[in-house]
Amino acid sequence: MADQRQKIIASVFSRRNASGNLEEAYVSHVKIWEDAGVEGGGKKPRYILLSQANNGSGFIHKSKLNTNGSFSVGKTWTLSELRAVEVMNPLAFNITLSRTYRWQTENQDDQASFLEALINLFRVITSGAPLQLDGIEVAAPITADDQTSSIHAEAGPSRAPRLRSQTPIQNRYESFQESPLAGPQRLGTPPGAEPPVNGSQDYIQSIRPGGRSGPPPIAVSPLAAAAGPARKARHPLNVSFQGQTTQRISDEPPRIVSGQDSSVPYPPSMNASPVSSIRSQKPTVRAEEFSTQQDGPSLRRDQNARISYFDSTNQATLDRLVSIAPDSHLNVEAEEEDVQDTLTNVEEMIEGYEWASEDVISRKTTKGAVDLIEARLLDELMALEKANIHSFLESDDRIGMVMKFMDNAISELDNMDSFISTYKIHLNAASDDISFIQSQNRGLQVQTQNQRALLGELQNLLRTVHVEQDALATLTQESLEKGRSIQRLEDASAELYKALQAGRDTDMAATMERLEEYRTHNSQFCKRLFDFLSIMFTAQGKLLLGETNGLVIPPRGLPTVVAHQEIEVYLGRYAGLMLYLKEMDENVYGRLCAAYFSAASELHSTQLKSLISIFLQSVRKAPEDDQDQGFMTTSTTSASKSTTTIRRAGTLIRSPIENKNKDKDKGRASDGDLLAAEVLGLLLEQITATIYREDEFISDFLQINDAGLTFADYMGLDNYFRRQATRSASLSQATMKLIRNSLDLIFGFLPAELKNFIDVALSKDNMEIVAILVTLERCLIGAEEKNNQFVLSLLGKQQTRMKNAFDRHIHDQLKGIEQTKLSSKKRKGVTHFIKHFSSYAARVESQLVGADGLETRRLVDSAYEKIVQTMFESLKHIAKMEGEGEDKGQLNYHVILIENMHCFVVETSKMDNASLVTFSQRAELIYDENLNAYVKMVLRRPFSKLIDFFDAVDRLASSNPNDLSGNSTYNKSALRKVVKEYTSKDVRKHIDLLFKRVEKHFTEGSDKPTTEDATNGKVLVGVWKACEEELLRLLNRFSKRIAQSYSGTGITLEFTASDIETAFHKHP
């Protein structure tokens, strides 16, 4: 409980005000349980805290215990709002503030203590305001009449009849004794001394031997109720109980041992607080509980506390008074005689406990009886001590006077304490004033130093905002051509730069006129620089172009672009002045950037257009046969040849490059000897190198970069000027947009020229589209490494356009296959698109060397899948066009698929390409499936009776083998009849006819010997071999069936395997 109280004080009541005092003081608390609502389920613990503010008001807080052990307040009420308190049961009560709250506690003592403290604090704060109490009674203040009656009761007889029950006033007083506000806390008993007597029981608790009841409690005399701190009672017998571990108080009701009537009238001021009646002690209360009520930290003396309370501050005074008393020794001797008389009756007490009978009946041990006797003796000693203290206090007349002097002294001490507190407040205020004065003093010192430093800086500024006339003359008259002149111009401009930067944020009248003059000189110098460099941009470009349009044309081979190194070196001398221009006149700087972009664009346009024109002439034109290769039939290709030629010729006529260079290129051959992709790769290599070089140059010359270099950095000026330059280094949105689009402005002609080059190159060889895609993709990878957005955009657009063109190309090939499907006739051998696929794939694969990891590889594989799928579907459609459902039509279907799949597998296997392996395997499956079906069909015609007979026998043998002998259709006679029809001579004849039929199927439709004949010959060999294997398999099956089902008949086939092999080997 104490630990919990300390945590509450540390968490909630530790805040102090400006004077250092606590804003609220802890009074009491109680743990409650309240409903957690529908979502929370059950009840949740909370703590109700009672506190008093330093201004005299009181508060009720509802708090919760946090996970870290601290407390936090969730709701607060002022104590003045309290209207009613209702105790429902010892573990629940209602409290009415703005509304009524019902709280459930877990300890009835804590609840009673908290409610007592709550009611007392409410009455103190509200000066006795009305409060509705239900189920609880609290002692009301006692009037003067009650005090008088109490005095008379003190002087009455010392013994009275025993009380049968406790009164409500006694109950209320007992709960008040447990309340934190009932009185100051008492110190614990020091070692070797008797535990101090509880202030609520000083004059009422005395026990006689023999277990007899004493008189009921009576009111305490005014002497005992006088204001003063609690004092420790002196032990009259000087008996030590250090070895005792458990102390008991007798279960008999207490009695009062009164001495002589020593009541003395005192002034009214001595009666500081009324005294209420006290209820009797509960049975068998242990002394350690009695002692625990007195434990606690020592508090400041309370003027209304009872004298009987133990107080170490009054111990010395009490001992001195007792030592002065003339009859103190007599009282001690009398008490010692009483104790001696009590000890002489030990035998009678032992007989009263009936050792023998209890040991037999209740099974109690001797040790338990000894403890009971010991407790009884200790109770008697406690009663004697209290009686002695009571008689001592009643017999000495000087105690009241001593207490009065002590009260006066304590009052003076309280006054002194209040004065000291007042002085402390004044001293704290004076300390704050002193601290403020000291801080002001330090601030004045710093201000003085700052003003001195500022004065020095102003003087330096005035010296800085000054440019020599020689520097101004240099800016106006010095040449812009020579290197030394440029250096002098940079130094002079640095002087002007410092003056303008130093005066940028000043409004001093002394410098305004001078700065205005310097701004005029700055504008004139910037305009002079712009005019000179604008002319030099164009002049240097013309010098570089010369008579060859800026190209280096070797006697043999392709030309190269002349590097711009000379121009870059020449213009690089003005990099410092460009920084000056960028910071000091942004408008002129933007105009100069635009002038350079225009001159550079004209220069690069002349160079690269001439280069593209020459490179285009080096592209080889594909032969007509290769150019027109496709999956269409020959007739379709011939019909569209003229249209294609006209379109290509029209493209060449519309080419602006050929019109421009027509006169120059008369002596050149119309077609070169390089593939379009090779020429494109060489061209892009030079174009991208030119773009990268130009990008680097303008970044350095025009300072279009993220380095943030300023003219102050370039000239190595002081940090002040560098900071000033950094502040004003930002450019406007218009200038930034111009700079960001620099490459677009310089090379804006390239997208159209590159598109035209690719279109013309593809018109010469449209199959080069795959190689062009590979070239563009590789250049894009290099551009990504350089992180040049312009090149990425330029090549990305061309790549997207080429992908669309490749998709159209594949669509045209699929369309040609579809046209072949519609126009082809039945049984025409290997179709055109099957024969053409191998050459088409070989041409495409030759352009994909080293392109396994590129996107173009995946694009081509996807195109293969579409083409092969369309070819196979078209082939099946062609095979099914006529005779579907008939034997002849079925044979034609199988023949077409066998021939085409065999050709496809043979041709694709030669290429050894991983991308085509899947298609070859698919074709093999189709080939095997149709070959098996074809062989079975052609063998059935000559051997149908034999095959049908044994198929029926197999079915009967699998269902009921015993029925064969009784079945006239499949008995041994029927077998002998069937076997005689197929003699070795008949079999050889059937095989000869079979060869003629198979040969006709796989050689028909060839008008002249071509490579197709060789392919057909290979197909025929394969088919004939399959027929032989199938017939041998049938022979083996027939022989096994005869051996199993017709054993013992002596019937066998009249032809053997050697007859079959001999007949088949006669034919190739």
Short mmCIF file of C-alpha atoms in Angstrom, two decimals, residues 640-649:
data_model
loop_
_atom_site.label_atom_id
_atom_site.label_comp_id
_atom_site.label_asym_id
_atom_site.label_seq_id
_atom_site.Cartn_x
_atom_site.Cartn_y
_atom_site.Cartn_z
CA SER A 640 2.78 -8.61 -106.67
CA LYS A 641 6.32 -8.08 -107.99
CA SER A 642 5.48 -5.13 -110.18
CA THR A 643 3.62 -3.37 -107.41
CA THR A 644 6.53 -3.80 -105.02
CA THR A 645 8.99 -2.48 -107.58
CA ILE A 646 6.90 0.61 -108.21
CA ARG A 647 6.58 1.31 -104.50
CA ARG A 648 10.30 1.00 -103.91
CA ALA A 649 11.13 3.15 -106.89
#
